Coordinates of C-alpha atoms in Angstrom, one line a residue:
Chain B
M1 CA -0.1 0.1 -0.2
D2 CA 1.8 3.4 -1.2
F3 CA 1.2 6.5 0.5
E4 CA -0.2 8.3 -2.1
R5 CA -3.0 5.8 -2.0
I6 CA -4.2 6.4 1.6
T7 CA -3.6 10.4 1.3
E8 CA -6.2 9.4 -1.7
L9 CA -8.5 7.7 0.3
I10 CA -9.0 10.6 2.9
I11 CA -9.5 13.1 -0.2
E12 CA -11.9 11.2 -1.5
L13 CA -13.7 10.2 1.4
E14 CA -13.6 6.4 1.2
I15 CA -14.8 5.5 4.6
D16 CA -15.3 2.2 4.2
D17 CA -11.6 1.0 2.6
I18 CA -9.7 3.4 4.9
A19 CA -9.1 1.1 7.9
D20 CA -8.2 -1.7 5.1
A21 CA -5.2 0.6 3.8
V22 CA -3.8 1.7 6.9
N23 CA -3.6 -2.0 8.1
E24 CA -2.2 -3.0 5.0
A25 CA 0.3 -0.1 5.5
L26 CA 1.4 -1.6 8.8
E27 CA 1.4 -4.8 8.8
T28 CA 2.0 -6.2 5.4
D29 CA 4.4 -3.6 4.3
G30 CA 5.7 -2.8 7.6
K31 CA 5.8 1.2 7.3
D32 CA 6.2 3.2 10.3
P33 CA 3.2 4.7 11.9
Y34 CA 4.7 8.2 11.7
D35 CA 4.7 7.6 7.8
V36 CA 1.3 6.7 7.6
L37 CA 0.2 9.7 10.0
N38 CA 1.6 11.9 7.4
A39 CA 0.2 10.6 4.6
L40 CA -3.4 10.6 6.4
T41 CA -2.2 14.1 7.4
K42 CA -1.5 15.1 3.5
G43 CA -4.9 14.1 2.5
M44 CA -6.4 16.0 5.6
D45 CA -4.8 19.1 4.3
E46 CA -6.1 18.6 0.7
V47 CA -9.5 18.1 2.4
G48 CA -9.6 21.7 4.4
R49 CA -7.9 23.2 1.0
R50 CA -10.7 22.2 -1.1
Y51 CA -13.1 23.1 1.9
E52 CA -11.9 26.8 1.3
S53 CA -12.3 27.1 -1.7
E54 CA -15.6 25.9 -2.0
E55 CA -15.1 22.3 -3.7
Y56 CA -15.9 20.9 -0.2
Y57 CA -18.8 22.0 2.2
L58 CA -19.2 20.9 5.6
T59 CA -20.9 17.1 4.9
E60 CA -17.6 16.2 2.9
L61 CA -15.7 17.9 5.7
V62 CA -17.9 15.9 8.6
L63 CA -16.7 12.8 6.7
A64 CA -13.3 13.5 6.0
G65 CA -13.5 13.7 10.3
E66 CA -15.3 10.3 10.3
T67 CA -12.6 9.0 7.8
M68 CA -9.9 10.0 9.7
K69 CA -11.3 8.5 12.8
E70 CA -11.7 5.4 11.6
A71 CA -8.1 5.3 10.4
F72 CA -6.8 6.6 13.6
K73 CA -8.5 3.6 15.3
I74 CA -5.5 1.3 13.8
I75 CA -3.0 3.6 14.2
K76 CA -3.2 5.1 17.1
P77 CA -1.8 2.1 18.5
A78 CA 0.9 1.5 16.4
M79 CA 2.0 4.8 17.2
A80 CA 2.0 4.9 20.9
A81 CA 4.3 1.4 20.2
S82 CA 6.6 3.0 17.9
D83 CA 10.0 4.3 19.7
K84 CA 9.6 7.8 17.6
S85 CA 6.8 8.3 20.2
K86 CA 7.0 11.8 21.5
E87 CA 5.4 14.2 23.7
K88 CA 2.8 16.4 21.8
A89 CA 0.8 19.6 22.3
K90 CA -2.5 18.8 24.4
V91 CA -5.3 20.6 23.5
I92 CA -8.3 20.1 25.6
I93 CA -11.6 20.6 23.5
A94 CA -15.7 20.7 24.5
T95 CA -19.0 23.0 23.8
V96 CA -20.0 24.7 26.5
R97 CA -22.5 24.7 29.4
G98 CA -26.1 24.2 28.3
D99 CA -25.3 23.6 24.8
N100 CA -25.2 20.5 23.2
H101 CA -23.7 21.4 19.4
D102 CA -20.6 19.3 18.4
I103 CA -20.3 19.2 14.5
G104 CA -17.8 21.7 14.9
K105 CA -16.0 21.0 17.7
N106 CA -15.7 17.2 16.5
L107 CA -14.4 18.4 13.6
L108 CA -12.0 20.6 15.1
G109 CA -10.9 17.2 17.1
T110 CA -10.0 15.5 14.2
L111 CA -8.4 18.2 12.4
L112 CA -6.2 18.5 15.3
L113 CA -5.4 15.1 15.8
S114 CA -4.4 14.9 12.2
S115 CA -2.1 17.9 12.7
G116 CA -0.3 15.8 15.4
F117 CA -1.8 17.3 18.5
E118 CA -3.1 15.4 21.7
V119 CA -7.0 16.2 21.5
I120 CA -8.8 15.7 24.8
D121 CA -12.6 15.8 24.1
L122 CA -14.8 16.3 26.9
G123 CA -18.0 16.4 24.8
M124 CA -20.9 18.8 25.0
D125 CA -22.8 20.5 27.5
I126 CA -19.6 20.8 29.8
D127 CA -19.3 22.8 33.1
A128 CA -16.4 25.1 34.0
E129 CA -15.1 23.1 37.2
T130 CA -14.7 20.4 34.9
I131 CA -12.2 22.2 32.7
V132 CA -10.5 23.6 35.1
E133 CA -10.4 19.9 36.6
K134 CA -9.1 18.7 33.2
V135 CA -6.7 21.3 32.8
K136 CA -4.9 20.5 36.0
E137 CA -4.6 16.9 35.2
T138 CA -3.4 17.0 32.0
G139 CA -1.1 20.0 31.7
A140 CA -3.1 21.2 28.6
T141 CA -2.2 24.3 27.5
I142 CA -4.6 25.1 25.4
V143 CA -8.2 24.8 25.8
G144 CA -11.0 25.5 22.5
L145 CA -14.3 26.0 23.3
S146 CA -17.5 25.8 21.2
S147 CA -20.8 27.7 21.8
L148 CA -23.4 27.8 19.3
L149 CA -26.0 29.6 21.3
T150 CA -26.1 33.3 22.1
M151 CA -27.5 32.0 25.4
T152 CA -24.6 30.0 26.0
V153 CA -21.7 32.6 25.3
N154 CA -21.1 34.0 28.6
Q155 CA -20.1 30.3 29.4
I156 CA -16.6 31.5 27.3
K157 CA -16.5 34.3 30.5
T158 CA -17.2 31.9 33.0
V159 CA -14.5 29.2 32.3
H160 CA -12.2 32.1 31.2
E161 CA -12.8 33.3 35.4
A162 CA -12.6 29.5 36.9
L163 CA -8.6 29.0 34.9
K164 CA -7.9 32.3 36.6
A165 CA -9.2 31.8 40.2
A166 CA -7.3 28.4 39.9
G167 CA -4.0 30.2 38.9
L168 CA -4.1 28.7 35.6
R169 CA -5.3 31.3 33.3
D170 CA -1.7 32.4 32.3
N171 CA -0.1 29.0 31.2
V172 CA -3.5 27.9 29.1
K173 CA -4.8 29.7 25.6
L174 CA -8.4 30.3 25.4
I175 CA -9.6 29.9 21.8
V176 CA -13.1 29.8 21.0
G177 CA -15.7 29.1 17.8
G178 CA -19.3 29.1 17.2
A179 CA -22.2 31.0 15.6
P180 CA -23.4 34.0 17.8
L181 CA -19.3 35.0 18.6
S182 CA -17.3 37.3 16.5
K183 CA -13.3 38.6 17.6
E184 CA -14.9 41.1 19.2
L185 CA -17.4 39.6 21.3
A186 CA -14.7 36.4 22.1
K187 CA -11.8 39.1 23.5
D188 CA -14.8 40.7 25.6
L189 CA -15.4 37.3 27.0
G190 CA -12.0 36.8 28.3
A191 CA -10.5 34.4 24.9
D192 CA -7.0 34.4 23.8
D193 CA -8.1 33.7 19.9
F194 CA -11.3 33.1 17.7
A195 CA -11.6 31.0 14.8
D196 CA -14.7 31.1 12.2
D197 CA -14.8 27.7 11.9
A198 CA -12.7 24.5 12.5
V199 CA -10.5 24.6 9.7
E200 CA -9.3 27.9 10.4
G201 CA -9.6 26.8 14.2
V202 CA -6.7 24.3 13.5
K203 CA -4.6 27.3 11.9
H204 CA -5.0 29.4 14.9
I205 CA -4.0 26.7 16.8
K206 CA -0.8 25.8 15.8
E207 CA 0.0 29.8 16.2
L208 CA -1.1 29.5 19.5
A209 CA 1.5 26.4 20.2
E210 CA 4.2 28.1 18.8
S211 CA 3.4 31.6 20.3
Chain L
M1 CA -54.4 47.7 4.5
N2 CA -54.8 45.0 7.5
C3 CA -52.1 42.6 8.3
R4 CA -52.9 40.3 6.2
E5 CA -53.1 42.1 2.9
R6 CA -49.8 44.3 3.9
V7 CA -47.7 40.9 4.1
L8 CA -49.3 38.8 1.3
E9 CA -48.7 42.8 -0.9
A10 CA -44.9 42.4 0.2
L11 CA -44.9 38.8 -0.6
N12 CA -46.5 39.5 -3.9
L13 CA -42.9 41.8 -4.4
E14 CA -44.9 45.2 -4.3
E15 CA -45.3 47.9 -2.1
P16 CA -47.8 47.8 0.7
D17 CA -48.6 50.7 2.6
R18 CA -45.8 50.3 5.2
V19 CA -42.7 47.7 5.4
P20 CA -44.7 44.8 7.6
C21 CA -42.8 43.5 10.3
H22 CA -42.7 39.7 11.4
S23 CA -40.9 37.3 13.8
I24 CA -40.8 33.9 14.2
L25 CA -42.2 32.2 16.9
I26 CA -41.4 34.3 20.7
D27 CA -39.6 32.2 23.4
A28 CA -42.3 31.6 25.8
N29 CA -40.5 33.0 28.4
N30 CA -40.8 36.2 26.7
V31 CA -44.4 35.7 25.9
D32 CA -44.9 35.8 29.5
K33 CA -43.3 38.7 30.2
I34 CA -45.6 39.9 27.6
L35 CA -49.1 38.9 28.7
G36 CA -48.1 37.6 32.2
K37 CA -47.5 34.6 33.4
P38 CA -49.9 31.1 33.1
P39 CA -51.6 30.2 36.5
M40 CA -50.0 26.9 36.0
S41 CA -46.9 26.6 34.0
D42 CA -45.9 23.4 31.5
F43 CA -43.4 21.9 34.1
D44 CA -45.6 22.5 36.7
L45 CA -48.0 20.4 34.6
L46 CA -45.7 17.7 33.6
E47 CA -44.7 17.4 37.8
Q48 CA -48.1 16.8 38.5
Y49 CA -48.2 14.5 35.8
K50 CA -45.6 12.6 36.9
R51 CA -46.7 12.4 40.7
E52 CA -50.1 11.4 39.8
N53 CA -49.1 8.6 37.0
P54 CA -45.6 7.3 38.2
D55 CA -45.8 4.6 35.5
N56 CA -47.3 5.8 32.7
W57 CA -47.0 9.7 32.8
P58 CA -45.3 9.8 29.0
E59 CA -48.1 8.3 27.8
E60 CA -50.7 10.6 29.7
I61 CA -49.1 14.0 29.0
N62 CA -49.2 13.0 25.2
K63 CA -52.5 12.9 25.1
L64 CA -52.5 16.7 26.6
I65 CA -49.8 17.6 23.6
E66 CA -52.7 19.3 21.2
S67 CA -53.8 21.2 23.8
V68 CA -50.5 22.4 25.1
E69 CA -49.3 23.2 21.8
T70 CA -52.7 24.9 20.8
S71 CA -52.1 26.9 24.2
I72 CA -48.3 27.6 23.8
F73 CA -48.7 29.0 20.3
S74 CA -52.2 30.6 20.8
R75 CA -50.5 33.0 23.9
C76 CA -47.3 33.1 21.2
V77 CA -49.8 34.9 18.8
E78 CA -51.3 37.4 21.6
A79 CA -48.3 38.9 22.5
A80 CA -47.1 39.2 18.8
I81 CA -50.6 40.9 18.6
E82 CA -49.9 42.6 21.9
I83 CA -46.3 44.3 20.4
G84 CA -47.7 44.9 16.9
L85 CA -46.3 42.5 14.7
D86 CA -47.9 42.0 11.8
C87 CA -47.1 38.2 11.1
M88 CA -46.5 35.5 13.4
Q89 CA -46.3 31.9 12.7
V90 CA -47.4 28.5 14.4
G91 CA -47.1 25.1 13.8
I92 CA -47.3 21.4 15.4
V93 CA -44.1 20.5 16.4
P94 CA -44.5 16.2 16.7
V95 CA -42.7 15.3 19.6
E96 CA -43.9 13.0 22.5
F97 CA -42.1 12.6 25.5
I98 CA -40.1 9.0 26.2
D99 CA -40.2 7.7 29.6
D100 CA -36.2 7.7 29.4
Q101 CA -35.1 10.3 32.2
S102 CA -30.8 9.7 31.5
E103 CA -29.2 12.2 33.3
G104 CA -32.3 13.3 35.0
K105 CA -33.2 15.0 31.4
N106 CA -36.7 14.9 30.5
L107 CA -36.3 13.5 27.0
M108 CA -38.7 13.9 23.9
K109 CA -38.4 11.9 20.5
D110 CA -39.8 12.5 17.4
M111 CA -41.0 10.7 14.2
F112 CA -37.9 11.2 12.3
G113 CA -35.9 10.0 15.1
R114 CA -34.8 12.6 17.2
I115 CA -33.8 12.8 20.6
W116 CA -35.1 16.0 22.2
E117 CA -34.5 17.4 25.7
A118 CA -37.3 19.5 27.2
R119 CA -35.8 22.4 28.8
N120 CA -37.0 24.2 31.5
N121 CA -37.1 27.8 30.1
E122 CA -38.4 29.8 33.3
G123 CA -41.0 27.1 33.6
N124 CA -42.0 26.5 29.8
F125 CA -41.0 23.5 27.2
N126 CA -38.0 24.5 25.2
P127 CA -37.4 21.6 23.0
Y128 CA -33.6 21.1 22.5
Y129 CA -31.9 18.8 20.1
L130 CA -29.9 16.3 21.2
Y131 CA -29.0 13.5 18.8
G132 CA -30.6 11.6 15.6
T133 CA -31.4 7.6 15.8
T134 CA -31.9 7.1 12.0
N135 CA -28.4 6.1 11.0
S136 CA -29.2 2.7 9.3
I137 CA -31.1 2.4 6.5
E138 CA -33.2 -0.5 8.3
K139 CA -34.3 2.0 10.8
W140 CA -35.0 4.5 8.4
E141 CA -37.6 2.1 6.7
I142 CA -39.2 2.1 10.5
V143 CA -39.7 5.7 10.3
K144 CA -40.8 6.0 6.9
E145 CA -43.9 2.9 7.5
N146 CA -44.8 5.0 10.5
I147 CA -44.6 8.5 8.4
E148 CA -46.7 6.9 6.0
G149 CA -49.0 5.0 8.1
T150 CA -50.8 6.3 11.0
V151 CA -48.9 9.6 12.1
T152 CA -49.4 11.5 8.8
K153 CA -53.1 11.0 9.6
K154 CA -52.8 11.7 13.4
Y155 CA -50.7 15.0 12.3
T156 CA -53.2 16.5 9.6
N157 CA -56.3 16.1 11.8
M158 CA -54.3 17.9 14.7
A159 CA -53.1 20.4 12.6
K160 CA -56.6 21.4 11.0
K161 CA -58.3 21.8 14.6
F162 CA -54.7 23.7 15.9
Y163 CA -54.7 26.2 13.4
R164 CA -58.7 27.0 13.1
R165 CA -58.8 27.3 17.0
I166 CA -56.0 29.8 16.6
N167 CA -57.0 31.7 13.3
K168 CA -60.3 32.2 14.5
K169 CA -59.3 33.8 18.0
H170 CA -56.9 36.2 16.0
K171 CA -57.4 37.0 12.9
D172 CA -58.6 40.1 12.7
K173 CA -55.7 41.5 14.5
I174 CA -52.9 39.3 12.6
F175 CA -51.7 37.6 9.9
V176 CA -51.0 34.0 11.3
A177 CA -48.9 32.0 9.2
V178 CA -47.8 28.4 9.7
T179 CA -44.3 27.3 10.3
N180 CA -43.0 23.6 10.3
D181 CA -40.4 24.7 12.7
L182 CA -38.2 21.8 14.6
A183 CA -39.7 19.6 11.4
G184 CA -39.1 21.2 8.2
V185 CA -37.7 18.5 5.6
F186 CA -34.0 19.0 5.7
E187 CA -33.5 19.4 9.6
S188 CA -35.9 16.6 9.8
A189 CA -33.6 14.2 7.6
S190 CA -30.0 15.1 8.5
Q191 CA -31.0 15.7 12.5
G192 CA -33.1 12.5 12.3
M193 CA -29.9 10.4 11.1
G194 CA -27.3 12.4 12.7
I195 CA -25.0 14.7 10.5
T196 CA -22.6 11.6 10.5
Y197 CA -24.7 9.2 8.9
Y198 CA -26.5 11.6 6.7
S199 CA -23.1 13.0 5.2
R200 CA -22.0 9.1 4.9
M201 CA -25.0 8.5 2.7
L202 CA -25.0 11.6 0.8
H203 CA -21.6 10.9 -0.2
K204 CA -22.2 6.9 -1.0
N205 CA -26.0 7.3 -1.7
P206 CA -27.3 10.5 -2.7
N207 CA -30.4 8.7 -4.3
F208 CA -30.9 7.5 -0.5
I209 CA -31.1 10.5 1.0
K210 CA -33.3 12.1 -1.7
E211 CA -35.6 9.4 -1.0
V212 CA -35.6 10.5 2.4
H213 CA -36.4 14.3 1.8
E214 CA -38.9 13.2 -0.5
V215 CA -41.0 11.1 1.7
I216 CA -40.6 14.0 4.5
A217 CA -42.0 16.2 1.9
R218 CA -44.7 14.2 1.4
F219 CA -45.8 14.1 5.0
T220 CA -45.5 18.3 5.0
V221 CA -47.4 18.9 1.8
D222 CA -50.2 16.6 3.7
C223 CA -49.9 18.6 7.2
Y224 CA -49.6 21.7 4.7
M225 CA -52.8 21.2 3.2
S226 CA -54.7 20.4 6.2
Y227 CA -53.7 24.0 7.4
M228 CA -55.2 25.1 4.4
D229 CA -58.1 23.6 4.7
A230 CA -58.7 25.4 7.9
G231 CA -58.0 28.6 6.3
A232 CA -53.9 29.2 6.3
E233 CA -52.2 30.9 3.3
L234 CA -49.0 31.7 4.2
F235 CA -46.3 28.9 5.1
I236 CA -42.8 29.4 6.3
E237 CA -40.7 26.0 6.1
S238 CA -37.7 25.8 8.4
G239 CA -34.7 25.0 6.4
D240 CA -31.6 25.8 8.4
L241 CA -29.7 24.6 5.4
A242 CA -26.4 26.7 6.4
Y243 CA -24.3 27.6 9.0
K244 CA -21.8 30.6 9.9
T245 CA -19.6 30.5 7.2
G246 CA -21.5 28.8 4.5
P247 CA -23.8 25.8 3.0
M248 CA -23.9 22.8 4.9
M249 CA -23.5 21.1 1.1
S250 CA -22.8 22.4 -2.2
P251 CA -25.7 24.2 -4.1
K252 CA -25.0 21.6 -6.8
K253 CA -26.0 18.7 -4.3
F254 CA -28.9 20.7 -3.1
T255 CA -30.5 20.9 -6.1
E256 CA -29.9 17.3 -6.7
V257 CA -31.4 15.7 -3.3
L258 CA -33.6 18.2 -2.2
L259 CA -35.0 20.6 -4.7
P260 CA -37.4 17.7 -6.2
A261 CA -38.8 17.3 -2.4
Y262 CA -38.8 21.3 -1.8
R263 CA -40.5 21.8 -5.4
S264 CA -43.2 19.1 -4.3
I265 CA -43.9 21.7 -1.5
T266 CA -44.2 25.0 -3.1
D267 CA -46.0 23.5 -6.1
A268 CA -49.2 22.1 -3.6
V269 CA -49.0 25.2 -1.9
H270 CA -49.2 27.5 -4.9
E271 CA -51.7 25.2 -6.7
R272 CA -53.9 26.2 -3.9
G273 CA -53.5 30.1 -4.0
G274 CA -51.0 30.0 -1.0
K275 CA -47.7 31.5 -0.5
I276 CA -44.3 30.0 1.1
V277 CA -40.7 31.3 2.4
L278 CA -38.0 29.5 3.3
H279 CA -36.1 29.6 6.7
T280 CA -32.7 29.5 7.0
D281 CA -30.1 30.5 8.7
G282 CA -26.6 31.1 8.1
Q283 CA -24.5 32.2 5.2
V284 CA -27.3 31.6 2.5
T285 CA -26.1 33.8 -0.3
P286 CA -24.2 30.9 -2.4
L287 CA -27.9 29.3 -2.2
L288 CA -30.0 32.4 -3.8
D289 CA -30.3 30.9 -7.1
F290 CA -31.5 27.5 -5.4
V291 CA -34.3 29.2 -3.1
V292 CA -35.7 30.8 -6.0
N293 CA -35.3 27.5 -7.8
C294 CA -37.2 25.5 -5.6
G295 CA -40.2 27.7 -5.7
F296 CA -40.0 29.8 -2.6
D297 CA -41.7 33.0 -2.4
G298 CA -39.6 34.6 0.2
L299 CA -36.5 33.7 2.2
Q300 CA -36.4 34.7 6.0
S301 CA -33.6 35.4 8.5
L302 CA -30.9 36.7 6.3
E303 CA -28.8 36.8 9.2
P304 CA -26.0 39.5 9.9
T305 CA -23.9 37.5 12.2
A306 CA -23.5 35.2 9.4
G307 CA -22.2 38.0 6.9
V308 CA -24.8 37.9 5.0
D309 CA -24.9 41.3 3.1
L310 CA -28.7 42.3 2.7
A311 CA -27.8 45.0 -0.1
L312 CA -26.2 42.0 -2.3
V313 CA -29.1 39.6 -1.8
K314 CA -31.9 42.5 -2.6
K315 CA -29.5 43.0 -6.0
K316 CA -29.7 39.5 -6.8
V317 CA -33.1 38.0 -6.2
G318 CA -34.9 41.1 -4.8
D319 CA -37.2 41.2 -8.1
K320 CA -38.0 37.4 -7.3
I321 CA -38.8 36.8 -4.2
C322 CA -39.4 38.4 -0.9
L323 CA -37.0 39.3 1.5
M324 CA -37.3 38.7 5.4
G325 CA -35.2 39.5 7.9
N326 CA -31.9 40.9 8.5
I327 CA -32.5 41.8 12.1
D328 CA -29.6 40.7 14.4
V329 CA -30.9 38.6 17.4
A330 CA -26.9 38.1 18.7
K331 CA -26.6 41.4 19.8
T332 CA -29.1 43.9 18.3
L333 CA -32.2 42.2 20.1
V334 CA -30.4 41.4 23.0
D335 CA -28.9 43.8 24.7
G336 CA -28.9 46.7 21.7
T337 CA -30.4 50.0 22.5
K338 CA -32.9 51.5 21.4
E339 CA -31.0 53.7 18.9
D340 CA -29.0 50.4 17.9
V341 CA -32.4 48.8 17.2
Y342 CA -33.9 51.8 15.3
N343 CA -30.8 51.9 13.0
E344 CA -30.5 48.1 12.4
V345 CA -34.2 48.5 10.8
K346 CA -33.6 51.9 9.0
Y347 CA -30.7 50.2 7.4
A348 CA -32.6 47.2 6.9
I349 CA -35.4 49.2 5.4
K350 CA -32.9 51.8 3.2
T351 CA -31.7 48.6 1.8
A352 CA -34.3 45.9 0.9
G353 CA -37.5 47.9 1.1
L354 CA -37.6 50.1 -2.0
G355 CA -40.1 49.0 -4.7
G356 CA -41.5 46.5 -2.2
G357 CA -40.9 43.1 -1.3
F358 CA -39.3 43.0 2.0
I359 CA -40.6 42.2 5.8
V360 CA -38.5 43.4 8.8
S361 CA -38.0 40.1 10.7
A362 CA -36.1 39.2 13.5
A363 CA -33.2 36.7 11.7
N364 CA -34.0 34.3 14.6
M365 CA -35.6 33.9 17.6
H366 CA -34.1 32.4 21.4
P367 CA -35.0 33.0 25.0
G368 CA -32.1 35.8 25.2
V369 CA -34.2 38.3 23.2
N370 CA -35.2 41.1 25.1
V371 CA -38.8 42.3 24.7
P372 CA -38.5 45.9 24.7
N373 CA -35.9 45.5 22.1
L374 CA -38.5 43.8 20.0
R375 CA -40.9 46.4 20.8
W376 CA -38.3 49.2 19.3
M377 CA -38.0 46.7 16.3
V378 CA -42.1 47.4 15.6
E379 CA -41.7 51.0 16.5
A380 CA -38.9 51.4 13.8
T381 CA -40.8 49.6 11.4
K382 CA -43.6 51.5 11.9
K383 CA -41.7 55.0 11.7
Y384 CA -39.2 54.4 8.8
G385 CA -41.6 51.5 6.9
E386 CA -44.3 53.8 5.5
Y387 CA -44.3 53.6 1.4
P388 CA -43.3 55.9 -0.5
L389 CA -40.0 55.7 1.8
K390 CA -39.0 58.6 3.0
I391 CA -35.4 57.6 4.2

């Protein structure tokens, strides 16, 4: 199984074939899991490019994310066992308290995984206390929050203040996204950054991780 | 002109006496603020039923759904009249309580396989979508059989009685439109399956998705025809085809898998002399031709937060469909000042009102919208909206 084929399966959203292809690359061909990951990432980069150029839309992005998840099920144990396994930047993602939307958050999680981050996905309807505890427990340096409801955007401020009260705010970058948010509103609520969608979010998180 | 004539004139792309003012359903907490709280809240009733019928409370309370919904929507129309709107929309929401209180939530299910939480909005039911369960062809076949069987009859009967009661009471004071909010064709399909399964099938088997849309559209037509039997003339199809930065799928795919379903609905409504508008949030600009080609008479929302440029939309399709909306619900109608609201309404009328074919309307609605801001929206429409426009 050549790497180009794996990249192509991601680009063409071939969810039913990706697991076999990754398995073949690892088991039969003895490929390095990190080289397979690079091939997958290349595919996701092209999916992101197609999304930005409006060749792909949200439904394609969702399916690409699911295809990546299938690949990760196979590749993750191999990566953990590899001697190349290294410490990755940790990102906590969650939809804020009172909000059960998760399409954007899930996409962000998958895109971050394929970009080499360790993702701790807390799920939906998550309160500030849980986020603070998870930051303490994992040492994550970036927190990504999603809020799709006007009614729940103030939860971002609650998380910001809870991190501050716990003495963690200076160690953590807070990035947010969601329909009612804007760059200005995000700043007012205490966030460090804002992204319009998951594709943009990954770019911003890469910058935050390097800053 | 009365409210009905004013709204219909705008939908005919003409200039009425003034720009009409509409809102999608005002949330019950705000209805309570406008009319005063009823003696017993929805949640009081729910708790009473649970106490009195510990073994079969869902069954018992579901028998009351029609009267509860009629009361909720009727109060909403009364509130709309009180603040001076020309048009309000009502519609049966096909949900029922289920005996599953996972994590202490009051869960409901609808006929499309969606699970909802009945959230407590200051004592009122506020259905909130959690997830879809129709995530296989086999499960869809069961849903389909149900829709094509007894369920349609149940809801068409309910729709007729529901609309007749509300319209009879309020028709002289406001134009009562019908919506299938929470039960629109696209959202029922994509949320019923869950966006993951929907996206997968859209890619693998678009004909399946097309069929799902068409089955739900046939149910919609049956319901709309029942509403028309009871006197309804205007429908607002709930769509949500777009999100903040663009459409959920390409305009080409929407045309392939959704246009035939929408066309069957718009044709049926037009055949009986009615009008139909599509509601969709989000950045809808790439879908304007699609909306026109589906046969809709109007487009509601035109969400400023999603970057919809009203001037551009007017230029592109203002001579083909009536535009409704563009008043922001993220800030302006939540915590904007009177001046903010007046300025936004003035801008919208100036931009889209010339020549007619425009209805001032909140881009969406949620419990955080402020009642005085809604009143200012109506006042500003009356101040700036008289034809011939002087702004």
